[in-house]
Amino acid sequence: MTNPTLVRWHVGRVIGRRYEADSAVRLELDVPTWPGNDAGSHLDLRLTAPDGYQASRSYSLASSGESTRVVLVVHEVPDGEVSPFLVPCRTLRCDLP
């Protein structure tokens, strides 16, 4: 189990976006403080609405190796709380895998 005191949020900037299918988008993020990508890891993305409401979802990494670049493939759920907002998003907060 992850120790909650060790989890911290990182700010990432979307540097690439490409549709992989009609309902799936590939997001490439630059996260300067990211420690690297381990096979089988995931991260949590948190979005914050203008009124302060927050929603987060866990996504598997589609990238590997020691890099500050993180690649995710997100299936858009039309009525979802998070995925419909990831396509136009420019800045994300994500936690350690």
PDB file of C-alpha atoms in Angstrom:
ATOM      1  CA  MET A   1       0.000   0.000   0.000  1.00  0.00           C
ATOM      2  CA  THR A   2       1.249   3.493  -0.839  1.00  0.00           C
ATOM      3  CA  ASN A   3       2.070   5.696   2.108  1.00  0.00           C
ATOM      4  CA  PRO A   4      -0.100   8.822   1.611  1.00  0.00           C
ATOM      5  CA  THR A   5       2.630  11.027   3.038  1.00  0.00           C
ATOM      6  CA  LEU A   6       4.951  10.028   0.157  1.00  0.00           C
ATOM      7  CA  VAL A   7       2.538  10.876  -2.668  1.00  0.00           C
ATOM      8  CA  ARG A   8       2.987  14.268  -4.234  1.00  0.00           C
ATOM      9  CA  TRP A   9       1.448  15.916  -7.260  1.00  0.00           C
ATOM     10  CA  HIS A  10       3.452  16.978 -10.296  1.00  0.00           C
ATOM     11  CA  VAL A  11       2.370  19.526 -12.891  1.00  0.00           C
ATOM     12  CA  GLY A  12       2.530  18.322 -16.479  1.00  0.00           C
ATOM     13  CA  ARG A  13       2.070  20.186 -19.735  1.00  0.00           C
ATOM     14  CA  VAL A  14       0.384  18.569 -22.728  1.00  0.00           C
ATOM     15  CA  ILE A  15       2.914  18.657 -25.577  1.00  0.00           C
ATOM     16  CA  GLY A  16       1.234  16.234 -27.966  1.00  0.00           C
ATOM     17  CA  ARG A  17      -2.266  15.015 -28.683  1.00  0.00           C
ATOM     18  CA  ARG A  18      -3.294  12.527 -31.360  1.00  0.00           C
ATOM     19  CA  TYR A  19      -6.407  10.462 -31.904  1.00  0.00           C
ATOM     20  CA  GLU A  20      -5.696   6.731 -31.935  1.00  0.00           C
ATOM     21  CA  ALA A  21      -9.356   5.886 -32.687  1.00  0.00           C
ATOM     22  CA  ASP A  22     -12.664   7.758 -32.756  1.00  0.00           C
ATOM     23  CA  SER A  23     -12.956   7.546 -28.980  1.00  0.00           C
ATOM     24  CA  ALA A  24      -9.331   7.290 -27.856  1.00  0.00           C
ATOM     25  CA  VAL A  25      -6.700   9.998 -27.690  1.00  0.00           C
ATOM     26  CA  ARG A  26      -2.947   9.690 -27.103  1.00  0.00           C
ATOM     27  CA  LEU A  27      -1.647  12.381 -24.778  1.00  0.00           C
ATOM     28  CA  GLU A  28       2.049  13.151 -24.445  1.00  0.00           C
ATOM     29  CA  LEU A  29       2.923  15.125 -21.325  1.00  0.00           C
ATOM     30  CA  ASP A  30       6.090  16.874 -20.253  1.00  0.00           C
ATOM     31  CA  VAL A  31       6.417  16.603 -16.463  1.00  0.00           C
ATOM     32  CA  PRO A  32       9.748  18.197 -15.452  1.00  0.00           C
ATOM     33  CA  THR A  33       9.767  16.591 -11.981  1.00  0.00           C
ATOM     34  CA  TRP A  34       8.714  13.107 -13.182  1.00  0.00           C
ATOM     35  CA  PRO A  35      11.012  10.326 -11.872  1.00  0.00           C
ATOM     36  CA  GLY A  36      10.699   8.069 -14.939  1.00  0.00           C
ATOM     37  CA  ASN A  37       8.317   5.415 -16.188  1.00  0.00           C
ATOM     38  CA  ASP A  38       8.351   1.821 -14.934  1.00  0.00           C
ATOM     39  CA  ALA A  39       6.645  -0.950 -16.877  1.00  0.00           C
ATOM     40  CA  GLY A  40       3.168  -1.672 -15.520  1.00  0.00           C
ATOM     41  CA  SER A  41       2.898   1.650 -13.691  1.00  0.00           C
ATOM     42  CA  HIS A  42      -0.023   4.011 -13.606  1.00  0.00           C
ATOM     43  CA  LEU A  43      -0.635   7.572 -12.557  1.00  0.00           C
ATOM     44  CA  ASP A  44      -3.583   9.531 -11.262  1.00  0.00           C
ATOM     45  CA  LEU A  45      -4.730  12.610 -13.141  1.00  0.00           C
ATOM     46  CA  ARG A  46      -6.622  15.272 -11.234  1.00  0.00           C
ATOM     47  CA  LEU A  47      -8.763  17.918 -12.856  1.00  0.00           C
ATOM     48  CA  THR A  48     -10.099  20.906 -10.930  1.00  0.00           C
ATOM     49  CA  ALA A  49     -13.258  22.748 -11.999  1.00  0.00           C
ATOM     50  CA  PRO A  50     -13.527  26.547 -11.693  1.00  0.00           C
ATOM     51  CA  ASP A  51     -15.736  26.085  -8.602  1.00  0.00           C
ATOM     52  CA  GLY A  52     -12.994  24.014  -6.908  1.00  0.00           C
ATOM     53  CA  TYR A  53     -14.569  20.583  -7.456  1.00  0.00           C
ATOM     54  CA  GLN A  54     -11.881  17.957  -8.140  1.00  0.00           C
ATOM     55  CA  ALA A  55     -12.084  14.606  -9.894  1.00  0.00           C
ATOM     56  CA  SER A  56      -9.229  12.190 -10.468  1.00  0.00           C
ATOM     57  CA  ARG A  57      -8.803   8.994 -12.453  1.00  0.00           C
ATOM     58  CA  SER A  58      -6.036   6.440 -12.754  1.00  0.00           C
ATOM     59  CA  TYR A  59      -4.450   5.745 -16.161  1.00  0.00           C
ATOM     60  CA  SER A  60      -1.849   3.185 -17.221  1.00  0.00           C
ATOM     61  CA  LEU A  61       1.364   4.537 -18.684  1.00  0.00           C
ATOM     62  CA  ALA A  62       2.016   3.954 -22.383  1.00  0.00           C
ATOM     63  CA  SER A  63       5.638   5.083 -22.045  1.00  0.00           C
ATOM     64  CA  SER A  64       8.713   3.590 -20.428  1.00  0.00           C
ATOM     65  CA  GLY A  65      12.232   4.505 -19.423  1.00  0.00           C
ATOM     66  CA  GLU A  66      13.916   7.351 -17.640  1.00  0.00           C
ATOM     67  CA  SER A  67      12.260  10.417 -19.032  1.00  0.00           C
ATOM     68  CA  THR A  68      10.149  13.391 -18.027  1.00  0.00           C
ATOM     69  CA  ARG A  69       7.840  12.537 -20.929  1.00  0.00           C
ATOM     70  CA  VAL A  70       4.690  10.595 -20.043  1.00  0.00           C
ATOM     71  CA  VAL A  71       2.417   9.036 -22.671  1.00  0.00           C
ATOM     72  CA  LEU A  72      -1.170   7.985 -21.944  1.00  0.00           C
ATOM     73  CA  VAL A  73      -3.927   6.655 -24.161  1.00  0.00           C
ATOM     74  CA  VAL A  74      -7.303   7.767 -22.865  1.00  0.00           C
ATOM     75  CA  HIS A  75     -10.627   6.323 -23.963  1.00  0.00           C
ATOM     76  CA  GLU A  76     -13.162   9.140 -23.954  1.00  0.00           C
ATOM     77  CA  VAL A  77     -16.318   8.369 -22.008  1.00  0.00           C
ATOM     78  CA  PRO A  78     -18.886  10.930 -23.296  1.00  0.00           C
ATOM     79  CA  ASP A  79     -20.629  11.387 -19.927  1.00  0.00           C
ATOM     80  CA  GLY A  80     -17.474  10.874 -17.882  1.00  0.00           C
ATOM     81  CA  GLU A  81     -16.192  13.244 -15.220  1.00  0.00           C
ATOM     82  CA  VAL A  82     -12.582  13.334 -16.427  1.00  0.00           C
ATOM     83  CA  SER A  83     -11.945  11.889 -19.887  1.00  0.00           C
ATOM     84  CA  PRO A  84     -14.035  14.426 -21.909  1.00  0.00           C
ATOM     85  CA  PHE A  85     -11.874  17.220 -20.507  1.00  0.00           C
ATOM     86  CA  LEU A  86      -8.489  15.664 -21.298  1.00  0.00           C
ATOM     87  CA  VAL A  87      -8.572  16.464 -25.010  1.00  0.00           C
ATOM     88  CA  PRO A  88      -8.609  20.285 -24.699  1.00  0.00           C
ATOM     89  CA  CYS A  89      -6.513  20.280 -21.489  1.00  0.00           C
ATOM     90  CA  ARG A  90      -3.124  22.033 -21.465  1.00  0.00           C
ATOM     91  CA  THR A  91      -1.933  21.547 -17.856  1.00  0.00           C
ATOM     92  CA  LEU A  92      -2.456  18.483 -15.663  1.00  0.00           C
ATOM     93  CA  ARG A  93      -1.480  17.440 -12.158  1.00  0.00           C
ATOM     94  CA  CYS A  94      -0.409  13.825 -11.756  1.00  0.00           C
ATOM     95  CA  ASP A  95       1.026  11.768  -8.937  1.00  0.00           C
ATOM     96  CA  LEU A  96       3.880   9.285  -8.770  1.00  0.00           C
ATOM     97  CA  PRO A  97       3.255   5.847 -10.310  1.00  0.00           C
TER      98      PRO A  97
END
